[in-house]
Coordinates of C-alpha atoms in Angstrom, one line a residue:
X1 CA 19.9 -10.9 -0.2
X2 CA 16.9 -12.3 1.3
X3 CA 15.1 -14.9 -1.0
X4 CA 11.4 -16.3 -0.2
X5 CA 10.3 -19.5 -2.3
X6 CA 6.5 -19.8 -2.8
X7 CA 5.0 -23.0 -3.3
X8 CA 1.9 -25.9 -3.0
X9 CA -0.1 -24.1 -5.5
X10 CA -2.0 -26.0 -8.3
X11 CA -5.4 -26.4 -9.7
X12 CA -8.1 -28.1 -7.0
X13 CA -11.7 -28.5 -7.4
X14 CA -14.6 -26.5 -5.4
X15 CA -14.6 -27.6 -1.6
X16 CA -10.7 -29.0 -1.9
X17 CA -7.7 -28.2 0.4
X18 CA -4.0 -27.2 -0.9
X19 CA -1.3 -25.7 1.7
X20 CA 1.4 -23.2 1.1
X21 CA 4.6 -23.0 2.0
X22 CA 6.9 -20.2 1.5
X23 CA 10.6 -20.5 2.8
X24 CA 12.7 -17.7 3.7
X25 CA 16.9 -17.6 3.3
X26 CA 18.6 -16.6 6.3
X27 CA 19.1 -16.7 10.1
X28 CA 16.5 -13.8 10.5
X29 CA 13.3 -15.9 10.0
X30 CA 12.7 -15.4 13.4
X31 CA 12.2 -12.1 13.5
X32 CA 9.7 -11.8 10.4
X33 CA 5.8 -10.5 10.5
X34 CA 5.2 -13.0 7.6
X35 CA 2.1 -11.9 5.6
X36 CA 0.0 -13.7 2.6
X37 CA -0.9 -11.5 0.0
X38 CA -3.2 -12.8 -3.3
X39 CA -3.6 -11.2 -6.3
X40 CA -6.7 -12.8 -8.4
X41 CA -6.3 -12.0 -12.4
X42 CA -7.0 -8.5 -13.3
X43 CA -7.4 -7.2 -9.9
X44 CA -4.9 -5.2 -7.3
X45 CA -3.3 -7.4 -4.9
X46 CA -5.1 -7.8 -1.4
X47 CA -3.9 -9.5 2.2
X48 CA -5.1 -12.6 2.7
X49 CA -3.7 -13.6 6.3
X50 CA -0.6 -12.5 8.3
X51 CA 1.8 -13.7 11.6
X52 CA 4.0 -11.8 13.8
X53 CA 7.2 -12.8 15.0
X54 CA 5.2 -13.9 18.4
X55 CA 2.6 -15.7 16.4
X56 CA -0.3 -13.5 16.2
X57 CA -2.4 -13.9 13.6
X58 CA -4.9 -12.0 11.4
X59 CA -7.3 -12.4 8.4
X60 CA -8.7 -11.1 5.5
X61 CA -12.9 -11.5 6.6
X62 CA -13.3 -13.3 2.9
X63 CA -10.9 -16.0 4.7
X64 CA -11.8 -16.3 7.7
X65 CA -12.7 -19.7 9.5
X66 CA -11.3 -21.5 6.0
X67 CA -7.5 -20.0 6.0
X68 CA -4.9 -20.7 8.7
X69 CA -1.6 -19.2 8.7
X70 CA 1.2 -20.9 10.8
X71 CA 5.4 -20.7 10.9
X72 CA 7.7 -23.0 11.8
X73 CA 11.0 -20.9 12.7
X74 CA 12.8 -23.9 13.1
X75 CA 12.1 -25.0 9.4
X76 CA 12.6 -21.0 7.9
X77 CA 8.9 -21.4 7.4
X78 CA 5.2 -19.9 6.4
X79 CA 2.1 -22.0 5.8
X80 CA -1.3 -21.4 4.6
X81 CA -3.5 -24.1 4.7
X82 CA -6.3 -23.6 2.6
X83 CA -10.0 -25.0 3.1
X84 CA -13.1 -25.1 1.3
X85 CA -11.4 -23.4 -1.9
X86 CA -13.8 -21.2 -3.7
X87 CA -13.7 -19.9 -7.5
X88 CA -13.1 -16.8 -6.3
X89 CA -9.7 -17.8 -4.4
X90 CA -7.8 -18.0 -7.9
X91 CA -5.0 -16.0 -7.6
X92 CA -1.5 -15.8 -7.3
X93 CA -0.4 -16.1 -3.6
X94 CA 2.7 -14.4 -2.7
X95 CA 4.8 -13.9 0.6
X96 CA 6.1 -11.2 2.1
X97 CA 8.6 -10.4 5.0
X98 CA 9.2 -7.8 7.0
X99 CA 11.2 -6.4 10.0
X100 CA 11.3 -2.8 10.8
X101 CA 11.7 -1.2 7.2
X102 CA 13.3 -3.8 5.5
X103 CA 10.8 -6.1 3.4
X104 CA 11.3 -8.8 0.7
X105 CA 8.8 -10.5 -1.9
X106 CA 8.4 -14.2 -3.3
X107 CA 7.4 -14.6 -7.0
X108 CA 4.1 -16.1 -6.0
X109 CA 2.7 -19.9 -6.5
X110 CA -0.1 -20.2 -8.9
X111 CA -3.7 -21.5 -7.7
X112 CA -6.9 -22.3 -9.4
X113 CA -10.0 -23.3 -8.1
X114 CA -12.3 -25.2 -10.4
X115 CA -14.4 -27.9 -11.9

């Protein structure tokens, strides 16, 4: 079974910076579109940022140009780094993989943002 570990979350003040990692069992890592979901408290869960197996990347517009998504394949790897944290970027940040129709979930990593 596939396991992905969430974690780097925490409480950070307006402005601040916390990265993400989320690390993924198995030799398939490689393979993976890795995708950051959030899910802020009492709302649905949205994407945040996402990379393909080849490195592509895409964002959520409410992220873009403060959010960068990265992997390291060599480490089993997924990053987001995480810039000029807003309020309104508390949520629970989960990971998710997937190749062809086969997709696992982390249990998420907890982050507030506030004075």
């Amino acid at each position: 079974q596939v396991q992905l570990v969430e974690s780097g979350g925490g409480l950070v003040q307006p402005g601040g910076s916390l990265r993400l990692s989320c690390t993924v069992s198995g030799t398939l890592f490689r393979f993976y579109a890795m995708t950051w979901y959030r899910q802020p408290p009492g709302k649905q869960r949205e994407l945040v940022a996402a990379i393909t197996s080849g490195g592509s990347t895409d964002y959520a517009e409410f992220v873009k140009g403060r959010f960068t998504i990265s992997r390291d394949n060599a480490k089993n790897t997924v990053y987001l780094q995480m810039n000029s944290l807003k309020p309104e970027d508390t949520a629970v940040y989960l990971c998710r993989a997937q190749v062809v129709r086969a997709e696992y979930w982390g249990q998420g990593t907890q982050v507030t943002v506030s004075s």
